[in-house]
XYZ file of C-alpha atoms in Angstrom:
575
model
C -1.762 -11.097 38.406
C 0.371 -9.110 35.710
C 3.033 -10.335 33.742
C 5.412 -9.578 30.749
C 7.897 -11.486 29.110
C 10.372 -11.095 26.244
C 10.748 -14.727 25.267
C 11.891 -16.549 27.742
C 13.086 -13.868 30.183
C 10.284 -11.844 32.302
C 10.375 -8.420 32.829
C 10.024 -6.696 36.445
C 7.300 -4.895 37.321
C 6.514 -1.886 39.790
C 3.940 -3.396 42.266
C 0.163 -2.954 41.385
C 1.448 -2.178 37.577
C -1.720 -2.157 35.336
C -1.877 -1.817 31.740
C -4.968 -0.017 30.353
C -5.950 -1.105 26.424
C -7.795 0.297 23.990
C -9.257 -2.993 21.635
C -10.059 -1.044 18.316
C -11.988 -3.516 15.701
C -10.578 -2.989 12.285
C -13.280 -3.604 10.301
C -14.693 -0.318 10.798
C -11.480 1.538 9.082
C -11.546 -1.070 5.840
C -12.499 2.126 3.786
C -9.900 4.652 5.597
C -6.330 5.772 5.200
C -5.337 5.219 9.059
C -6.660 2.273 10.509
C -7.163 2.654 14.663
C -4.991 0.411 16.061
C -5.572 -1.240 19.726
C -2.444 -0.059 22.226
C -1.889 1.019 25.806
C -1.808 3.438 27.807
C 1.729 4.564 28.797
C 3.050 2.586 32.251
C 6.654 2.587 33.710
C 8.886 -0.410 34.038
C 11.744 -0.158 36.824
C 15.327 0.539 35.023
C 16.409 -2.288 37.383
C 16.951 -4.980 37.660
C 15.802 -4.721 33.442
C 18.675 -2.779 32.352
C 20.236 -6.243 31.441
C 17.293 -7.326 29.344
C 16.975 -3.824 27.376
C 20.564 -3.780 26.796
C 21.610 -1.177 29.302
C 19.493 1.933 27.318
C 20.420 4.761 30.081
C 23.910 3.946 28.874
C 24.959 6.649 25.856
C 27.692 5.161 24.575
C 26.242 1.424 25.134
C 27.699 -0.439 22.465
C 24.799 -3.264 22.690
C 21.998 -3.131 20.706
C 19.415 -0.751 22.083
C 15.982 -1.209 20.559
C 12.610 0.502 21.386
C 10.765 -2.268 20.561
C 10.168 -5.955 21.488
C 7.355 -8.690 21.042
C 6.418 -9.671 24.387
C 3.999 -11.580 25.708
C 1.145 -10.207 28.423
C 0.230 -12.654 31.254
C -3.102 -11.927 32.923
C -4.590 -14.411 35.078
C -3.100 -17.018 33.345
C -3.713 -16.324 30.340
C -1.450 -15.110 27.091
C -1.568 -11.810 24.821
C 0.708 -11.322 22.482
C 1.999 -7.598 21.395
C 4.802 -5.262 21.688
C 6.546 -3.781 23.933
C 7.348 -0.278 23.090
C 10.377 2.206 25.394
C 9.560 5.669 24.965
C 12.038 7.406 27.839
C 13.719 7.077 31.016
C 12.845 9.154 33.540
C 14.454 9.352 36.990
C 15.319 5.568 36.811
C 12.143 4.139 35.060
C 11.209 3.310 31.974
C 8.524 5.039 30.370
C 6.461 2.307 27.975
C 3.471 1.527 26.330
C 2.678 -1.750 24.369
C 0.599 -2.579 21.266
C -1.544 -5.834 20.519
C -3.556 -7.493 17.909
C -2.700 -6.121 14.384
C -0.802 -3.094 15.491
C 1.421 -5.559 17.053
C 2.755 -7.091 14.105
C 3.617 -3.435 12.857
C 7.571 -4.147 13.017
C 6.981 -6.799 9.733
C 3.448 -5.162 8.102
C 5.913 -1.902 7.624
C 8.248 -3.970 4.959
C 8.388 -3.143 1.583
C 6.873 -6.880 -0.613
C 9.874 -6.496 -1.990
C 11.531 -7.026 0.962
C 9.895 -10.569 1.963
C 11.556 -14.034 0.709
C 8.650 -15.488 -0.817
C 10.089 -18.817 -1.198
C 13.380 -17.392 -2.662
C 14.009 -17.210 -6.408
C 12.054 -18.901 -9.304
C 14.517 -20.056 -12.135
C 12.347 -20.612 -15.237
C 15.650 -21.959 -17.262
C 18.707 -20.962 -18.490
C 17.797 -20.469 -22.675
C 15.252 -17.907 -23.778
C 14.235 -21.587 -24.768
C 13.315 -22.935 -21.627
C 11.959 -19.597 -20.368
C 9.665 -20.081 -22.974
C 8.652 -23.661 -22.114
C 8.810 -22.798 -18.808
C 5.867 -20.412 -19.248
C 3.853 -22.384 -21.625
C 3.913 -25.244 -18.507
C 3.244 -22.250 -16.397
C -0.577 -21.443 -18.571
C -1.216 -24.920 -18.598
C -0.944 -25.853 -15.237
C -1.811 -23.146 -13.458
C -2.503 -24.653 -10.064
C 1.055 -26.019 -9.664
C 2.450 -22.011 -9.214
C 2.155 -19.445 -7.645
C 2.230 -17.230 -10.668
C 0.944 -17.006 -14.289
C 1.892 -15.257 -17.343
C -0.778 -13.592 -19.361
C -0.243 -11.567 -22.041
C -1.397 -7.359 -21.923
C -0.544 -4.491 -23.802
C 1.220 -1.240 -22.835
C 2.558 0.996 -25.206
C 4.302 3.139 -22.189
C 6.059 -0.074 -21.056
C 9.671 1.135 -21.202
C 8.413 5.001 -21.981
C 9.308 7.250 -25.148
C 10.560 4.481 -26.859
C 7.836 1.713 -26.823
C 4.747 1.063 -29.105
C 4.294 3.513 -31.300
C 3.567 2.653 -33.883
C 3.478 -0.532 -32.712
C 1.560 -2.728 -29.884
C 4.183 -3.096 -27.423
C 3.166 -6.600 -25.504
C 3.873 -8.036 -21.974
C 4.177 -11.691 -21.888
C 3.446 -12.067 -26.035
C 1.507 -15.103 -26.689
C 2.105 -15.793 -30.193
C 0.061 -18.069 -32.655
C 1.336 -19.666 -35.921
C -0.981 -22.376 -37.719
C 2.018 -24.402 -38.340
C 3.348 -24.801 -34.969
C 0.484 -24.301 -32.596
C -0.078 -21.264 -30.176
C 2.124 -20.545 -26.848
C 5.354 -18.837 -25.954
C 7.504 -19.005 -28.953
C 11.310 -19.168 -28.534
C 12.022 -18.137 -32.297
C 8.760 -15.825 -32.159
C 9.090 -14.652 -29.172
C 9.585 -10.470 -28.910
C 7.846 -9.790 -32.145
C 5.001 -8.073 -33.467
C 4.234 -10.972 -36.380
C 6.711 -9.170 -38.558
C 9.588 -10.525 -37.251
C 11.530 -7.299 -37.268
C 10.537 -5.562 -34.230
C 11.478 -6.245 -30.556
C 8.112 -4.818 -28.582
C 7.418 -7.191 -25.942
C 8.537 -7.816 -21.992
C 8.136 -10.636 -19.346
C 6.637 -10.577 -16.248
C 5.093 -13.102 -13.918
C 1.745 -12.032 -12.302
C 1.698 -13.259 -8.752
C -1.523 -14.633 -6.837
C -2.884 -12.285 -4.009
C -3.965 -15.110 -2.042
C -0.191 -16.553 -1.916
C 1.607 -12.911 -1.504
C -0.884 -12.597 1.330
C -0.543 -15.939 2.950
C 3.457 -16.670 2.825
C 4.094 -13.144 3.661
C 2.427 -14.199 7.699
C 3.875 -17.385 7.489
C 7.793 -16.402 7.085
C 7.095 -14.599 10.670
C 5.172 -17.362 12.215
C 1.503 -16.083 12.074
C -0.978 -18.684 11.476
C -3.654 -17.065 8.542
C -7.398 -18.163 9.507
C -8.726 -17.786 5.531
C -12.015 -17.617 5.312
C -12.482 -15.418 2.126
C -10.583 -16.933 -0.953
C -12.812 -19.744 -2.292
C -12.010 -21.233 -5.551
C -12.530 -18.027 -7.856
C -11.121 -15.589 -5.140
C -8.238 -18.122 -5.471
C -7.462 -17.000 -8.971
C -7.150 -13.220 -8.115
C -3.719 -12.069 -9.973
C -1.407 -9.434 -9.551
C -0.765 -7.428 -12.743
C 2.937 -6.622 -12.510
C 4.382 -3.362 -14.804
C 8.067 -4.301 -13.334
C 9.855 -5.766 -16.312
C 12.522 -8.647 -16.059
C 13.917 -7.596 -18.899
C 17.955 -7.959 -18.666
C 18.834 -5.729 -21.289
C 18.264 -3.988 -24.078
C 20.690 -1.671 -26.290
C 19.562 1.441 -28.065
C 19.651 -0.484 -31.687
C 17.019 -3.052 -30.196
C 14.721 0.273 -28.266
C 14.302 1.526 -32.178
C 13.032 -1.709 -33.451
C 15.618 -2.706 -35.396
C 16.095 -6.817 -35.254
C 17.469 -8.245 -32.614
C 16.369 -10.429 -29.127
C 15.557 -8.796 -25.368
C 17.787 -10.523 -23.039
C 15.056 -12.043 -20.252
C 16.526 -12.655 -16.609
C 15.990 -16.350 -16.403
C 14.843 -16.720 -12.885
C 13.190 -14.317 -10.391
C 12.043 -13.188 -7.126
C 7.470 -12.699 -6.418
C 9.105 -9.471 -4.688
C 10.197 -8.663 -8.124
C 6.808 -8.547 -9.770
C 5.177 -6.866 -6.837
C 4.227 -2.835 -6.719
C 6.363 -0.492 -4.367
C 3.618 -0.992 -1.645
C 4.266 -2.279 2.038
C 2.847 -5.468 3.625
C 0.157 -3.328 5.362
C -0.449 -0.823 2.389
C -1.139 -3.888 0.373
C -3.395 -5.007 3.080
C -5.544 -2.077 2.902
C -5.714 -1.857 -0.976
C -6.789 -5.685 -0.908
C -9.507 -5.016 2.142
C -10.886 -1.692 0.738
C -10.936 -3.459 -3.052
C -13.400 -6.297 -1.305
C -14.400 -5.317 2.086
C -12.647 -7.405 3.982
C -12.140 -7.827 7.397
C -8.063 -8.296 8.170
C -7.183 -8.337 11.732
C -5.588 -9.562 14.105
C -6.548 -11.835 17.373
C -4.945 -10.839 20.841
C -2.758 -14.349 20.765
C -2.248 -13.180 16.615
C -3.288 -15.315 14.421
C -4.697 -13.267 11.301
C -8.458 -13.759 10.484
C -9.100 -12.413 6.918
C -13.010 -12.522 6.470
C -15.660 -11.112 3.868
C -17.569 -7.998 5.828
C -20.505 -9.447 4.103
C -20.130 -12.853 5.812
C -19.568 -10.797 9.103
C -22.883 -9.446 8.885
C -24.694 -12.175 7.717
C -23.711 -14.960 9.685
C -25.521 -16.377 12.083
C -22.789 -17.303 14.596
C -22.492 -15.456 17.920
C -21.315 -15.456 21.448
C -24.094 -15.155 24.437
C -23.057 -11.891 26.310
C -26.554 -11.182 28.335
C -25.434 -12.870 31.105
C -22.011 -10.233 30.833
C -23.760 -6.757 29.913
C -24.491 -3.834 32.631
C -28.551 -3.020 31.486
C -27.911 0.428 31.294
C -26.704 1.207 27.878
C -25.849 4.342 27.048
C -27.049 4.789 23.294
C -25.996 7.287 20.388
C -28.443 9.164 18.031
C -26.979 9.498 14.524
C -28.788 10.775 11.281
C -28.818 8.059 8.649
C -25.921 8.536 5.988
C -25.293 6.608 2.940
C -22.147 6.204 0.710
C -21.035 6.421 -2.905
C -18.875 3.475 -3.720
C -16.391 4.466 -7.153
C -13.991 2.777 -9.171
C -10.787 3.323 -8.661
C -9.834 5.029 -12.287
C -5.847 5.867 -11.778
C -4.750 9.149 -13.492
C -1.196 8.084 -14.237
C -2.929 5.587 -16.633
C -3.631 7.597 -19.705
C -5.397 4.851 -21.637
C -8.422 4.662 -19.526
C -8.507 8.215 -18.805
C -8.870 8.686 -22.433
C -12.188 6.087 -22.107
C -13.705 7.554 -19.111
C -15.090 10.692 -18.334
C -17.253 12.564 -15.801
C -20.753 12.217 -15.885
C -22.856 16.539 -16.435
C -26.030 15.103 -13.938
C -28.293 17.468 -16.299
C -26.834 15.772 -19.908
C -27.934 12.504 -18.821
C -30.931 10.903 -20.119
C -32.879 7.450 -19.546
C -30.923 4.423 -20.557
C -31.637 2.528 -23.950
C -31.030 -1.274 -24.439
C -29.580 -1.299 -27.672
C -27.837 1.343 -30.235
C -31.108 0.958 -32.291
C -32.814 2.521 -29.787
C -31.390 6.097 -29.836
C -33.523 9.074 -30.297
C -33.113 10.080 -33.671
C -33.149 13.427 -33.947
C -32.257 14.274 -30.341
C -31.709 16.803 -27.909
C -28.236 18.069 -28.600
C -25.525 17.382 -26.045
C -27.578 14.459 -23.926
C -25.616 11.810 -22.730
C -27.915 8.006 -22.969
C -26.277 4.630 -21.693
C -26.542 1.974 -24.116
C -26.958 -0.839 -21.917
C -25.833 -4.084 -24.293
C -22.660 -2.268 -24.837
C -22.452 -0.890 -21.184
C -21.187 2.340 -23.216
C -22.177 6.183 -22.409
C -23.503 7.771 -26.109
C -23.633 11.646 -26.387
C -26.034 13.379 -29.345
C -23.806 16.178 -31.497
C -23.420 15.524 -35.284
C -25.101 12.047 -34.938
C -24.427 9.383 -31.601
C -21.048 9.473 -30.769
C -19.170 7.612 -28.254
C -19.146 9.038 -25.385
C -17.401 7.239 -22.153
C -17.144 3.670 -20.408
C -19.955 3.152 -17.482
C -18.090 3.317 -14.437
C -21.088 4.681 -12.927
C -20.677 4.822 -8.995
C -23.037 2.665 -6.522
C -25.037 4.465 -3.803
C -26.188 3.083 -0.713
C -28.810 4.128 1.571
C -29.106 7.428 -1.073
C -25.783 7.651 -1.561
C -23.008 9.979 0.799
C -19.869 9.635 1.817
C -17.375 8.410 -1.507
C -15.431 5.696 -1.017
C -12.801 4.526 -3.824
C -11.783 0.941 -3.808
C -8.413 0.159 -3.808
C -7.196 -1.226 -6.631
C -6.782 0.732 -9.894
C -9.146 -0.285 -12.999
C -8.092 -0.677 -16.446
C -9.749 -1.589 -19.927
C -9.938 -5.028 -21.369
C -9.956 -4.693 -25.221
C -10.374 -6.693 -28.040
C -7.134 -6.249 -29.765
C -5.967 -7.209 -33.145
C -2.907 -9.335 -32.556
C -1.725 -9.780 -36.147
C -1.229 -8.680 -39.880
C -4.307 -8.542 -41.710
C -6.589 -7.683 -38.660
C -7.064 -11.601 -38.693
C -7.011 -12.545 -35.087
C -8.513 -10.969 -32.516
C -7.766 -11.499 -28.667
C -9.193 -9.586 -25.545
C -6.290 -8.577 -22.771
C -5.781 -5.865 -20.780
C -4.367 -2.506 -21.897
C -3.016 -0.125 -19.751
C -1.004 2.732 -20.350
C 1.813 3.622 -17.664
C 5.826 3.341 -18.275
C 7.254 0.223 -16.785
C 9.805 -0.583 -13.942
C 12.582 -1.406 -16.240
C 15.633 0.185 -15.316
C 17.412 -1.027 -18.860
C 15.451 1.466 -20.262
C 15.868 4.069 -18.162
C 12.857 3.693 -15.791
C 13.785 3.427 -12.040
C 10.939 4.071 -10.675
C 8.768 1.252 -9.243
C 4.922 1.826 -9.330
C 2.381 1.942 -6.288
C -0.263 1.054 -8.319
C -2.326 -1.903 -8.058
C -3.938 -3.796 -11.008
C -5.179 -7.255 -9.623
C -7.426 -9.469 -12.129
C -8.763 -12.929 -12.726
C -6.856 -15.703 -14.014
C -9.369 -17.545 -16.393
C -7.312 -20.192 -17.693
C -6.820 -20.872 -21.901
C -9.752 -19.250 -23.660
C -10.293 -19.034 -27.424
C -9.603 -15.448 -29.409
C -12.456 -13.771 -31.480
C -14.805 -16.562 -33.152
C -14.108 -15.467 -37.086
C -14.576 -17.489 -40.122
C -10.776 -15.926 -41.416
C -9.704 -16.130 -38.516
C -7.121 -18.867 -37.370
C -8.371 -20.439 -33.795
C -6.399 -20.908 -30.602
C -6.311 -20.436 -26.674
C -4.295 -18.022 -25.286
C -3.641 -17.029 -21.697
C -6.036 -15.018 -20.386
C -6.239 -12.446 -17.166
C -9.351 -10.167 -17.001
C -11.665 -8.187 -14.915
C -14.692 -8.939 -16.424
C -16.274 -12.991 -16.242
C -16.606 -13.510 -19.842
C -14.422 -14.605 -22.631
C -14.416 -13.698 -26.469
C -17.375 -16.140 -27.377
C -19.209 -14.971 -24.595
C -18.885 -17.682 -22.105
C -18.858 -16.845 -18.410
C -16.282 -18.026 -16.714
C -16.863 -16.323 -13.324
C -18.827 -14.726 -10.799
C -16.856 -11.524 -9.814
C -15.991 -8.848 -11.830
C -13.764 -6.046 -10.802
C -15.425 -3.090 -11.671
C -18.051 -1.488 -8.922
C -21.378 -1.898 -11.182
C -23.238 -4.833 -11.921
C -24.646 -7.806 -10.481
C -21.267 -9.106 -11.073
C -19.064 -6.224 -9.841
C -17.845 -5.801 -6.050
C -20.604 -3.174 -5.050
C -23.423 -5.791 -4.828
C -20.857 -8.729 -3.639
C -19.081 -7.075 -1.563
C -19.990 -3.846 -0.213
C -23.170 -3.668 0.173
C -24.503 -5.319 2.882
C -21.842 -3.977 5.191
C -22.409 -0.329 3.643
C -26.029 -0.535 4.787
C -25.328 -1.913 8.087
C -22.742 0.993 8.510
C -25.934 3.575 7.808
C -28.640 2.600 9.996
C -26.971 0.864 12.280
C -27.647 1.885 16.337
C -24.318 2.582 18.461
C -24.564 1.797 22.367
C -21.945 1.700 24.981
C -21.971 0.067 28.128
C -20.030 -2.228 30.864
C -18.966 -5.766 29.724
C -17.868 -8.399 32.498
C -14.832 -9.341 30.771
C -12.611 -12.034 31.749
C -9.023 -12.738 30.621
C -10.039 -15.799 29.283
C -12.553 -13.698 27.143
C -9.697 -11.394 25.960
C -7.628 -14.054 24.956
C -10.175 -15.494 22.514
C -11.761 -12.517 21.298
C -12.654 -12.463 17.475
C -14.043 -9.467 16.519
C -15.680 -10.894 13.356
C -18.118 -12.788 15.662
C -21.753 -11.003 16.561
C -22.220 -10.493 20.059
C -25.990 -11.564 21.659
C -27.219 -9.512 24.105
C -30.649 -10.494 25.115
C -31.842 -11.837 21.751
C -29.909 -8.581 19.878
C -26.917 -9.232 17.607
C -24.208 -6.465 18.016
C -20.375 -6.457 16.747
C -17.793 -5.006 18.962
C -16.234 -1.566 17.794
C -14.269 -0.790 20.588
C -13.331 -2.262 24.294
C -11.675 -0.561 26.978
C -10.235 -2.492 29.790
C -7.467 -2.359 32.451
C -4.842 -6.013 32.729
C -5.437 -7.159 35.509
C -9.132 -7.085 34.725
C -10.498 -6.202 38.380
C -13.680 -4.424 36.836
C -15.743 -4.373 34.133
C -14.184 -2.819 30.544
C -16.056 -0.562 28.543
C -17.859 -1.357 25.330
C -18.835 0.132 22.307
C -21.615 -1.673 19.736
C -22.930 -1.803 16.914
C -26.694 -3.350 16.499
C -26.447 -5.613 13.499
């Protein structure tokens, strides 16, 4: 038996209504703009005796609330989907409808702007660029207790034509002085260690894993999190929106004075101009994650890696028509690339293409160039992960952002956040102290300077804690805040796993693509008729292998008609 309700208050149905859905697994769009949702096909709902419920919407000048969508729930044989109802037309005295489930379903809230979510409401780091201070030097130090950090990064386009040059022009400055100790300085605060220029700005870099997590819970969906352990954990958005209150035209030239700094704040604030699902995307096609939605929605967000190489399953011989129909596709691999943003000069200026016939065999060490060599050839210097090119002498050449192929390489797939450059920096008179941060170069959301427009891009990276600056004799020592997408520090500790970049045994291709990549190449694509239950629907969890007579598939697509009378249609994927 069929049923829908809108809360408490069923809906009437046409006798022998069915709803036909299309089950689309997620997981097999991480990498694409759309992502297939799962939906019906259209049915028709009587106008009465619903015209009460829908607020009388065959009335033109109705002066209720007529929506086209509501969350409803789907009874079928007792058991529970949850989705959305969706009211196309009215036609001859019925309502023309289709519904949506699983992820799609939450589409009314995965369409908001971050901006637009609470996120606990407003952070108030004190009420004197005194306590802001203090606030973010308890912020650094004790990290866990937020859900934000400050870190300190340069960008000389911060607030546009007027920032940086010639001068660094910081984001969250974290001053030193050998007489009172490193952190946020209150009377240091907004200089460049002369103490006659204002270059600096705040912002707050939120953690993914919280944006994610609070966004579901303010609209009640439980979050099944099975992919941020304890380093994933520190994953950081890198926010270019300023909090900067004010600034006057005397202060943009340099002349002495102090930036006015809001003193509290909304996460929505130091977000980009991205919605909830955008986000989504950008986070799953960064790591290949799986992000979906059950049909009684609760959110499962799951390493495609894991997916593949788990060993847990669900026993569908008993369930599975033995006549498979099965597809024949050539093997084709993919070319997994960084994600090198052209609105940010700085790293354009680092990284350049790759001539295929310029390139020579790699050398471990500078000391090993060819010298004399062919004119023009390109050589990576591995120890310095560098690209070197042979004119008047070596010369440096580009960063190695080299791509990662799979199965021989294919179809290219970008990741989806943006990379940038961590440099060692000088952050003081004398070219005494050294620190490494992150430099980008793209003009800030700060509409005190004249900048209005919010960015889309997205610049995640590692919170690592306090880490010491550039071992040197001269140089004075201290920790300082530091966000990165590399897993070192400036004495050459690792501190991580993960790095962001593609390449490397550290970098996402080989700890988080790969496996999935090559199971997307060769793997074998049948279809056939599943004995599918209700119960079955209402527990499905598309991250879970399928076993079909000692075989391991995952589920790409199911067909099926509520009520289920007959079997639904199934297409797999051999594992």
């Amino acid at each position: 038996m069929l049923r829908l309700y809108i809360g408490s208050r069923e809906i009437h149905l046409l006798p022998g209504t069915s709803i036909a859905l299309e089950i689309n697994n997620p997981i097999f769009e991480t990498n694409s703009e759309v992502i297939k949702g799962s939906y019906s096909l259209p049915f028709t709902i009587p106008l009465e005796p619903n015209r009460i419920t829908f607020n009388f919407p065959d009335v033109l000048d109705s002066t209720y609330d007529v929506r086209g969508e509501y969350p409803i729930e789907i009874e079928s044989d007792g058991e529970l989907l949850r989705g959305t109802l969706k009211l196309r037309k009215i036609v001859n005295g019925k309502i023309q409808a289709d519904a949506t489930v699983g992820l799609s379903a939450l589409a009314n809230f995965l369409k908001k702007k971050l901006s637009e979510f609470s996120f606990g409401g407003e952070r108030v780091m004190g009420t004197t660029t005194q306590e802001i201070t203090a606030h973010m030097n308890q912020v650094v130090n004790n990290a866990n207790q937020f859900d934000y950090v400050f870190a300190p990064y340069l960008n000389n386009s911060a607030i546009g034509s007027q920032s940086g040059t010639p001068y660094q022009y910081w984001v969250n400055h974290f001053d030193y002085d050998y007489q009172r100790g490193s952190g946020f300085q209150q009377n240091l605060f907004g200089t460049d260690f002369q103490a006659s220029f204002n270059n600096t700005s705040l912002s707050p870099m939120p953690y993914v894993r919280y944006v994610i997590l609070e966004a579901f819970r303010e609209n009640g969906v439980p979050v099944v999190d099975a992919f941020f352990n304890e380093e994933l954990s520190k994953l950081v958005i890198i926010s270019n929106n300023l909090l900067d209150d004010y600034f006057s035209r005397y202060e943009l030239l340099g002349a002495k004075g102090a930036n006015g700094f809001r003193n509290k704040f909304k996460i929505g604030q130091a977000l980009p101009d991205l919605t909830l699902i955008d986000f989504l995307k950008k986070i799953a096609a960064s790591f290949s994650l799986s992000i979906q939605a059950t049909l009684n929605n609760t959110l499962i967000i799951q390493k495609l890696d894991d997916v593949i190489e788990s060993t847990e399953y669900d026993d569908w011989s008993t369930k599975v028509d033995p006549n498979f129909e099965i597809q024949i596709n050539d093997v084709a691999g993919y070319t997994l690339k960084d994600n090198l943003e052209a609105a940010d000069s700085e790293t354009a200026k680092f990284v350049k293409d790759l001539p295929a016939e310029l390139v020579k065999e790699p050398v471990a060490t500078m000391l090993q160039l060819p010298m004399p060599a062919e004119p023009q050839q390109i050589r990576l210097v591995i120890d310095k992960n560098e690209y070197w090119q042979y004119g008047n002498g070596w010369q440096f050449y580009s960063r190695n952002y080299s791509p990662l192929k799979v199965a021989g390489g294919g179809e290219e797939i970008t990741v989806g956040h943006t990379l940038y450059l961590m440099e060692t920096v000088n952050q003081g008179e004398g070219n005494v102290v050294k620190v490494k941060v992150p430099v980008i170069d793209e003009p800030g959301f700060s509409p005190e300077s004249g900048n209005n427009q919010k960015s889309q891009t997205l610049r995640l990276g590692f919170w690592r804690g306090m880490q010491p600056n550039e071992a040197n004799p001269s140089s004075y020592q201290f920790n300082y805040p530091l966000v990165s997408i590399d897993t070192t520090n400036l004495q050459n500790v690792t501190l991580g796993n993960y790095s962001l970049a593609v390449g490397g045994a550290s970098g996402l291709g080989k700890n988080f693509h790969e496996s999935w990549l090559n199971f997307k190449s060769q793997s074998r694509v049948v279809t056939g008729l599943v004995a599918l239950d209700a119960v079955d629907l209402a527990n499905l969890n598309m991250n879970r292998k399928k076993d079909i007579n000692g075989l391991r598939y995952l589920v790409r697509k199911i067909n099926v008609v509520l009520p289920i009378r007959k079997k639904a249609t199934v297409e797999l994927w051999k594992v």
